PDB file of C-alpha atoms in Angstrom:
ATOM      1  CA  GLU A 160      56.954  80.054  68.765  1.00  0.00           C
ATOM      2  CA  VAL A 161      58.110  83.612  67.912  1.00  0.00           C
ATOM      3  CA  ARG A 162      60.303  84.202  65.150  1.00  0.00           C
ATOM      4  CA  LEU A 163      62.190  87.212  63.848  1.00  0.00           C
ATOM      5  CA  LEU A 164      64.058  87.380  60.537  1.00  0.00           C
ATOM      6  CA  GLU A 165      65.966  90.350  59.417  1.00  0.00           C
ATOM      7  CA  SER A 166      67.108  91.315  56.161  1.00  0.00           C
ATOM      8  CA  GLY A 167      68.547  93.830  53.992  1.00  0.00           C
ATOM      9  CA  GLY A 168      71.923  94.140  55.198  1.00  0.00           C
ATOM     10  CA  GLY A 169      74.818  94.533  53.273  1.00  0.00           C
ATOM     11  CA  LEU A 170      77.700  96.597  52.136  1.00  0.00           C
ATOM     12  CA  VAL A 171      77.054 100.401  51.357  1.00  0.00           C
ATOM     13  CA  GLN A 172      79.519 103.461  50.796  1.00  0.00           C
ATOM     14  CA  PRO A 173      79.601 106.422  53.434  1.00  0.00           C
ATOM     15  CA  GLY A 174      76.665 108.594  52.668  1.00  0.00           C
ATOM     16  CA  GLY A 175      74.870 105.750  51.042  1.00  0.00           C
ATOM     17  CA  SER A 176      71.170 104.340  52.245  1.00  0.00           C
ATOM     18  CA  LEU A 177      69.864 100.888  53.132  1.00  0.00           C
ATOM     19  CA  ARG A 178      66.304  99.808  54.106  1.00  0.00           C
ATOM     20  CA  LEU A 179      66.061  96.819  56.930  1.00  0.00           C
ATOM     21  CA  SER A 180      63.070  94.656  57.423  1.00  0.00           C
ATOM     22  CA  CYS A 181      62.081  92.357  60.080  1.00  0.00           C
ATOM     23  CA  ALA A 182      59.416  89.796  59.500  1.00  0.00           C
ATOM     24  CA  ALA A 183      57.509  88.396  62.341  1.00  0.00           C
ATOM     25  CA  SER A 184      55.697  85.470  63.260  1.00  0.00           C
ATOM     26  CA  GLY A 185      54.315  83.358  66.066  1.00  0.00           C
ATOM     27  CA  PHE A 186      52.509  86.087  68.154  1.00  0.00           C
ATOM     28  CA  THR A 187      49.797  88.954  67.249  1.00  0.00           C
ATOM     29  CA  PHE A 188      52.226  91.458  65.762  1.00  0.00           C
ATOM     30  CA  ASN A 189      49.970  94.503  66.133  1.00  0.00           C
ATOM     31  CA  ARG A 190      49.613  94.366  69.644  1.00  0.00           C
ATOM     32  CA  TYR A 191      53.393  94.923  70.425  1.00  0.00           C
ATOM     33  CA  ALA A 192      55.977  97.799  70.087  1.00  0.00           C
ATOM     34  CA  MET A 193      59.138  96.491  68.282  1.00  0.00           C
ATOM     35  CA  SER A 194      62.823  97.673  68.601  1.00  0.00           C
ATOM     36  CA  TRP A 195      65.768  97.641  66.771  1.00  0.00           C
ATOM     37  CA  VAL A 196      69.357  97.370  68.732  1.00  0.00           C
ATOM     38  CA  ARG A 197      72.540  97.468  67.006  1.00  0.00           C
ATOM     39  CA  GLN A 198      76.207  96.210  68.184  1.00  0.00           C
ATOM     40  CA  ALA A 199      79.292  97.271  66.468  1.00  0.00           C
ATOM     41  CA  PRO A 200      81.954  94.825  65.658  1.00  0.00           C
ATOM     42  CA  GLY A 201      83.289  93.709  69.321  1.00  0.00           C
ATOM     43  CA  LYS A 202      81.385  96.038  71.090  1.00  0.00           C
ATOM     44  CA  GLY A 203      78.322  96.031  73.283  1.00  0.00           C
ATOM     45  CA  LEU A 204      74.282  96.653  72.680  1.00  0.00           C
ATOM     46  CA  GLU A 205      73.061 100.038  71.371  1.00  0.00           C
ATOM     47  CA  TRP A 206      69.236 100.549  71.159  1.00  0.00           C
ATOM     48  CA  VAL A 207      68.452 102.242  67.722  1.00  0.00           C
ATOM     49  CA  SER A 208      65.041 102.811  67.490  1.00  0.00           C
ATOM     50  CA  GLY A 209      61.367 101.891  68.696  1.00  0.00           C
ATOM     51  CA  ILE A 210      57.640 102.231  67.500  1.00  0.00           C
ATOM     52  CA  ASN A 211      54.861 101.522  69.172  1.00  0.00           C
ATOM     53  CA  SER A 212      52.306  98.757  68.247  1.00  0.00           C
ATOM     54  CA  ASN A 213      50.100 100.797  66.136  1.00  0.00           C
ATOM     55  CA  GLY A 214      53.043 102.686  64.346  1.00  0.00           C
ATOM     56  CA  THR A 215      52.000 106.388  65.662  1.00  0.00           C
ATOM     57  CA  ASN A 216      54.829 106.920  67.841  1.00  0.00           C
ATOM     58  CA  THR A 217      58.636 106.216  67.178  1.00  0.00           C
ATOM     59  CA  TYR A 218      61.559 107.010  69.109  1.00  0.00           C
ATOM     60  CA  TYR A 219      65.266 107.345  68.252  1.00  0.00           C
ATOM     61  CA  GLY A 220      68.689 107.199  69.667  1.00  0.00           C
ATOM     62  CA  ASP A 221      70.496 110.389  69.263  1.00  0.00           C
ATOM     63  CA  SER A 222      73.295 108.649  67.003  1.00  0.00           C
ATOM     64  CA  VAL A 223      70.592 108.289  64.210  1.00  0.00           C
ATOM     65  CA  LYS A 224      68.163 110.334  64.829  1.00  0.00           C
ATOM     66  CA  GLY A 225      67.202 112.532  61.541  1.00  0.00           C
ATOM     67  CA  ARG A 226      69.024 109.763  59.329  1.00  0.00           C
ATOM     68  CA  PHE A 227      67.145 106.835  60.279  1.00  0.00           C
ATOM     69  CA  THR A 228      63.233 106.232  59.820  1.00  0.00           C
ATOM     70  CA  MET A 229      61.435 103.363  61.533  1.00  0.00           C
ATOM     71  CA  SER A 230      57.806 101.969  60.474  1.00  0.00           C
ATOM     72  CA  ARG A 231      55.901  98.917  60.505  1.00  0.00           C
ATOM     73  CA  ASP A 232      53.521  97.324  58.182  1.00  0.00           C
ATOM     74  CA  ASN A 233      50.880  95.298  60.239  1.00  0.00           C
ATOM     75  CA  SER A 234      49.202  93.857  57.813  1.00  0.00           C
ATOM     76  CA  LYS A 235      52.315  92.035  56.741  1.00  0.00           C
ATOM     77  CA  ASN A 236      53.693  91.540  60.336  1.00  0.00           C
ATOM     78  CA  THR A 237      56.942  93.470  59.372  1.00  0.00           C
ATOM     79  CA  VAL A 238      58.980  96.424  60.943  1.00  0.00           C
ATOM     80  CA  TYR A 239      61.337  98.398  58.689  1.00  0.00           C
ATOM     81  CA  LEU A 240      64.638 100.580  59.085  1.00  0.00           C
ATOM     82  CA  GLU A 241      65.286 103.219  56.686  1.00  0.00           C
ATOM     83  CA  MET A 242      68.935 104.328  57.063  1.00  0.00           C
ATOM     84  CA  ASN A 243      70.255 107.427  55.263  1.00  0.00           C
ATOM     85  CA  SER A 244      73.315 109.370  55.294  1.00  0.00           C
ATOM     86  CA  LEU A 245      75.351 106.191  56.758  1.00  0.00           C
ATOM     87  CA  ARG A 246      78.648 106.755  58.538  1.00  0.00           C
ATOM     88  CA  ALA A 247      81.586 104.277  59.280  1.00  0.00           C
ATOM     89  CA  GLU A 248      80.203 104.158  62.673  1.00  0.00           C
ATOM     90  CA  ASP A 249      76.997 102.584  62.067  1.00  0.00           C
ATOM     91  CA  THR A 250      78.737  99.391  60.853  1.00  0.00           C
ATOM     92  CA  ALA A 251      77.108  96.614  63.122  1.00  0.00           C
ATOM     93  CA  VAL A 252      74.911  94.122  63.367  1.00  0.00           C
ATOM     94  CA  TYR A 253      71.342  95.139  63.538  1.00  0.00           C
ATOM     95  CA  TYR A 254      69.083  93.056  65.643  1.00  0.00           C
ATOM     96  CA  CYS A 255      64.843  93.889  65.964  1.00  0.00           C
ATOM     97  CA  ALA A 256      63.330  92.690  69.078  1.00  0.00           C
ATOM     98  CA  LYS A 257      59.786  92.396  70.258  1.00  0.00           C
ATOM     99  CA  SER A 258      59.361  94.879  72.953  1.00  0.00           C
ATOM    100  CA  GLY A 259      56.693  94.217  75.013  1.00  0.00           C
ATOM    101  CA  ARG A 260      56.914  96.086  78.613  1.00  0.00           C
ATOM    102  CA  TYR A 261      60.217  97.718  76.756  1.00  0.00           C
ATOM    103  CA  TYR A 262      62.117  94.808  77.260  1.00  0.00           C
ATOM    104  CA  PHE A 263      63.521  92.891  74.428  1.00  0.00           C
ATOM    105  CA  ASP A 264      62.471  89.602  73.701  1.00  0.00           C
ATOM    106  CA  PRO A 265      63.205  87.904  71.616  1.00  0.00           C
ATOM    107  CA  TRP A 266      65.609  89.060  69.112  1.00  0.00           C
ATOM    108  CA  GLY A 267      66.171  88.066  65.671  1.00  0.00           C
ATOM    109  CA  GLN A 268      69.382  86.661  64.497  1.00  0.00           C
ATOM    110  CA  GLY A 269      70.456  90.000  63.104  1.00  0.00           C
ATOM    111  CA  THR A 270      71.796  91.430  59.876  1.00  0.00           C
ATOM    112  CA  LEU A 271      75.211  92.800  59.305  1.00  0.00           C
ATOM    113  CA  VAL A 272      75.358  96.260  57.854  1.00  0.00           C
ATOM    114  CA  THR A 273      78.772  97.623  56.813  1.00  0.00           C
ATOM    115  CA  VAL A 274      79.495 100.896  55.878  1.00  0.00           C
ATOM    116  CA  SER A 275      82.724 101.349  53.932  1.00  0.00           C
ATOM    117  CA  SER A 276      83.972 102.732  50.621  1.00  0.00           C
TER     118      SER A 276
ATOM    119  CA  GLU B 107      70.124 109.733  79.898  1.00  0.00           C
ATOM    120  CA  ILE B 108      70.331 106.783  82.246  1.00  0.00           C
ATOM    121  CA  VAL B 109      73.923 105.548  82.426  1.00  0.00           C
ATOM    122  CA  LEU B 110      74.340 101.540  83.610  1.00  0.00           C
ATOM    123  CA  THR B 111      77.579 100.699  84.704  1.00  0.00           C
ATOM    124  CA  GLN B 112      78.874  97.105  85.205  1.00  0.00           C
ATOM    125  CA  SER B 113      81.366  95.197  87.274  1.00  0.00           C
ATOM    126  CA  PRO B 114      83.485  93.500  86.948  1.00  0.00           C
ATOM    127  CA  ALA B 115      84.586  93.932  83.139  1.00  0.00           C
ATOM    128  CA  THR B 116      85.734  90.098  82.869  1.00  0.00           C
ATOM    129  CA  LEU B 117      84.706  87.746  85.777  1.00  0.00           C
ATOM    130  CA  SER B 118      87.142  84.356  85.677  1.00  0.00           C
ATOM    131  CA  LEU B 119      85.466  81.247  87.362  1.00  0.00           C
ATOM    132  CA  SER B 120      85.510  77.459  87.234  1.00  0.00           C
ATOM    133  CA  PRO B 121      82.238  75.408  86.422  1.00  0.00           C
ATOM    134  CA  GLY B 122      80.484  74.888  89.618  1.00  0.00           C
ATOM    135  CA  GLU B 123      81.447  77.968  91.551  1.00  0.00           C
ATOM    136  CA  GLY B 124      78.769  80.987  91.790  1.00  0.00           C
ATOM    137  CA  ALA B 125      79.181  84.188  90.191  1.00  0.00           C
ATOM    138  CA  THR B 126      77.799  87.843  91.357  1.00  0.00           C
ATOM    139  CA  LEU B 127      77.615  90.780  88.529  1.00  0.00           C
ATOM    140  CA  SER B 128      76.814  93.808  89.147  1.00  0.00           C
ATOM    141  CA  CYS B 129      74.995  97.100  87.301  1.00  0.00           C
ATOM    142  CA  ARG B 130      74.777 100.289  88.819  1.00  0.00           C
ATOM    143  CA  ALA B 131      72.473 103.199  87.178  1.00  0.00           C
ATOM    144  CA  SER B 132      73.260 106.407  87.460  1.00  0.00           C
ATOM    145  CA  GLN B 133      69.891 107.368  88.704  1.00  0.00           C
ATOM    146  CA  SER B 134      67.010 105.348  90.109  1.00  0.00           C
ATOM    147  CA  VAL B 135      65.104 103.029  88.017  1.00  0.00           C
ATOM    148  CA  SER B 136      63.153 101.328  90.281  1.00  0.00           C
ATOM    149  CA  THR B 137      63.018  97.823  89.603  1.00  0.00           C
ATOM    150  CA  TYR B 138      62.691  98.280  85.569  1.00  0.00           C
ATOM    151  CA  LEU B 139      65.970  96.451  85.011  1.00  0.00           C
ATOM    152  CA  ALA B 140      66.883  93.550  82.789  1.00  0.00           C
ATOM    153  CA  TRP B 141      69.695  91.135  82.243  1.00  0.00           C
ATOM    154  CA  TYR B 142      70.611  89.255  78.781  1.00  0.00           C
ATOM    155  CA  GLN B 143      73.046  86.321  78.153  1.00  0.00           C
ATOM    156  CA  GLN B 144      74.711  86.358  74.735  1.00  0.00           C
ATOM    157  CA  LYS B 145      77.004  83.969  73.335  1.00  0.00           C
ATOM    158  CA  PRO B 146      79.588  84.571  70.301  1.00  0.00           C
ATOM    159  CA  GLY B 147      77.804  84.438  67.104  1.00  0.00           C
ATOM    160  CA  GLN B 148      74.238  84.673  68.664  1.00  0.00           C
ATOM    161  CA  ALA B 149      71.584  87.084  69.749  1.00  0.00           C
ATOM    162  CA  PRO B 150      71.223  88.078  72.934  1.00  0.00           C
ATOM    163  CA  ARG B 151      68.777  86.150  75.260  1.00  0.00           C
ATOM    164  CA  LEU B 152      66.377  87.744  78.000  1.00  0.00           C
ATOM    165  CA  LEU B 153      67.145  86.196  81.286  1.00  0.00           C
ATOM    166  CA  ILE B 154      65.759  88.527  83.952  1.00  0.00           C
ATOM    167  CA  TYR B 155      63.047  91.143  83.599  1.00  0.00           C
ATOM    168  CA  ASP B 156      61.801  93.586  86.556  1.00  0.00           C
ATOM    169  CA  ALA B 157      65.331  93.080  88.159  1.00  0.00           C
ATOM    170  CA  SER B 158      64.021  89.952  89.628  1.00  0.00           C
ATOM    171  CA  ASN B 159      61.596  87.685  87.485  1.00  0.00           C
ATOM    172  CA  ARG B 160      63.061  84.768  85.439  1.00  0.00           C
ATOM    173  CA  ALA B 161      61.946  84.910  81.621  1.00  0.00           C
ATOM    174  CA  THR B 162      60.371  81.741  80.421  1.00  0.00           C
ATOM    175  CA  GLY B 163      62.574  78.916  80.400  1.00  0.00           C
ATOM    176  CA  ILE B 164      65.455  80.422  82.016  1.00  0.00           C
ATOM    177  CA  PRO B 165      66.804  77.926  84.606  1.00  0.00           C
ATOM    178  CA  ALA B 166      66.375  78.793  88.254  1.00  0.00           C
ATOM    179  CA  ARG B 167      70.317  79.070  88.965  1.00  0.00           C
ATOM    180  CA  PHE B 168      69.979  82.423  87.660  1.00  0.00           C
ATOM    181  CA  SER B 169      68.628  85.040  89.878  1.00  0.00           C
ATOM    182  CA  GLY B 170      68.485  88.810  90.098  1.00  0.00           C
ATOM    183  CA  SER B 171      68.077  90.862  92.511  1.00  0.00           C
ATOM    184  CA  GLY B 172      68.170  95.203  93.356  1.00  0.00           C
ATOM    185  CA  SER B 173      66.076  98.143  93.334  1.00  0.00           C
ATOM    186  CA  GLY B 174      66.763 101.592  92.799  1.00  0.00           C
ATOM    187  CA  THR B 175      70.664 102.297  91.335  1.00  0.00           C
ATOM    188  CA  ASN B 176      72.126  99.180  92.398  1.00  0.00           C
ATOM    189  CA  PHE B 177      71.420  95.628  90.884  1.00  0.00           C
ATOM    190  CA  THR B 178      73.045  91.890  90.793  1.00  0.00           C
ATOM    191  CA  LEU B 179      72.719  88.840  88.574  1.00  0.00           C
ATOM    192  CA  THR B 180      73.767  85.911  90.578  1.00  0.00           C
ATOM    193  CA  ILE B 181      74.330  82.601  88.926  1.00  0.00           C
ATOM    194  CA  SER B 182      74.549  79.767  91.908  1.00  0.00           C
ATOM    195  CA  SER B 183      76.854  77.324  90.256  1.00  0.00           C
ATOM    196  CA  LEU B 184      78.028  77.881  86.911  1.00  0.00           C
ATOM    197  CA  GLU B 185      77.155  75.356  83.943  1.00  0.00           C
ATOM    198  CA  PRO B 186      79.605  75.189  80.972  1.00  0.00           C
ATOM    199  CA  GLU B 187      77.096  76.718  78.789  1.00  0.00           C
ATOM    200  CA  ASP B 188      76.831  80.204  81.360  1.00  0.00           C
ATOM    201  CA  PHE B 189      80.234  81.542  80.067  1.00  0.00           C
ATOM    202  CA  ALA B 190      78.822  84.478  77.895  1.00  0.00           C
ATOM    203  CA  VAL B 191      78.746  88.042  78.072  1.00  0.00           C
ATOM    204  CA  TYR B 192      76.003  89.707  79.950  1.00  0.00           C
ATOM    205  CA  TYR B 193      74.147  92.866  79.786  1.00  0.00           C
ATOM    206  CA  CYS B 194      71.981  94.877  82.017  1.00  0.00           C
ATOM    207  CA  GLN B 195      69.215  97.190  80.662  1.00  0.00           C
ATOM    208  CA  GLN B 196      66.957  99.884  81.877  1.00  0.00           C
ATOM    209  CA  ARG B 197      63.224 100.708  80.986  1.00  0.00           C
ATOM    210  CA  SER B 198      62.431 103.167  83.579  1.00  0.00           C
ATOM    211  CA  ASN B 199      63.295 106.501  81.837  1.00  0.00           C
ATOM    212  CA  TRP B 200      63.265 106.374  77.908  1.00  0.00           C
ATOM    213  CA  PRO B 201      63.978 107.323  75.166  1.00  0.00           C
ATOM    214  CA  PRO B 202      66.668 105.892  75.097  1.00  0.00           C
ATOM    215  CA  TRP B 203      66.578 102.940  76.449  1.00  0.00           C
ATOM    216  CA  THR B 204      70.086 102.026  77.688  1.00  0.00           C
ATOM    217  CA  PHE B 205      72.172  98.719  78.094  1.00  0.00           C
ATOM    218  CA  GLY B 206      75.515  98.624  80.290  1.00  0.00           C
ATOM    219  CA  GLN B 207      78.838  98.030  78.497  1.00  0.00           C
ATOM    220  CA  GLY B 208      78.544  94.353  79.604  1.00  0.00           C
ATOM    221  CA  THR B 209      80.364  91.785  81.930  1.00  0.00           C
ATOM    222  CA  LYS B 210      82.408  89.004  80.023  1.00  0.00           C
ATOM    223  CA  LEU B 211      82.426  85.618  82.130  1.00  0.00           C
ATOM    224  CA  GLU B 212      85.076  83.615  81.057  1.00  0.00           C
ATOM    225  CA  ILE B 213      86.444  79.979  82.079  1.00  0.00           C
ATOM    226  CA  LYS B 214      89.493  80.422  84.645  1.00  0.00           C
TER     227      LYS B 214
END
């Protein structure tokens, strides 16, 4: 069974930083792209970032470009999202998802990031 | 960036009825479109990929159709567990991968 477990969310002040992790199991991790998708409270889904299977290519949405960095450690079956210069509008549940063929399946349970003073 | 527009925003139906949800793309995405279901407090779940292929474990009452710019998700006979929010997503022109704004399917 494929499992994705996010961690690292929490309350952070505007301008602060946070690092999210997503531990994967149940599939050959180093063969698949991975993504982060977020959902602000009561809102829809927004793709945030993606990374290819070997970590050589990363992609970012315009709203986070230059502030967020996605990476992966295939020896640990884990992807990361380093978030800097956080803003109130970054408040959301952050999901990681396996991105075979660039659809998102499955998703983790999500981790909540709240940016507030 | 490809914009996906879903309609209606809210659909009120009764169990046993059929449902038709629409997703329109701002430019052609061929058949590179997926549908997801999200229930309150849960992560989204992939239902349909490449416009018409059911994902693993998805009941046959869910079907997808369309190509180019117009797509439809059809639920043939609504079960109580089908009332949720549905999103479409394209992978034709990326980045970014984009989602529609969602259709809420609620019990009438």
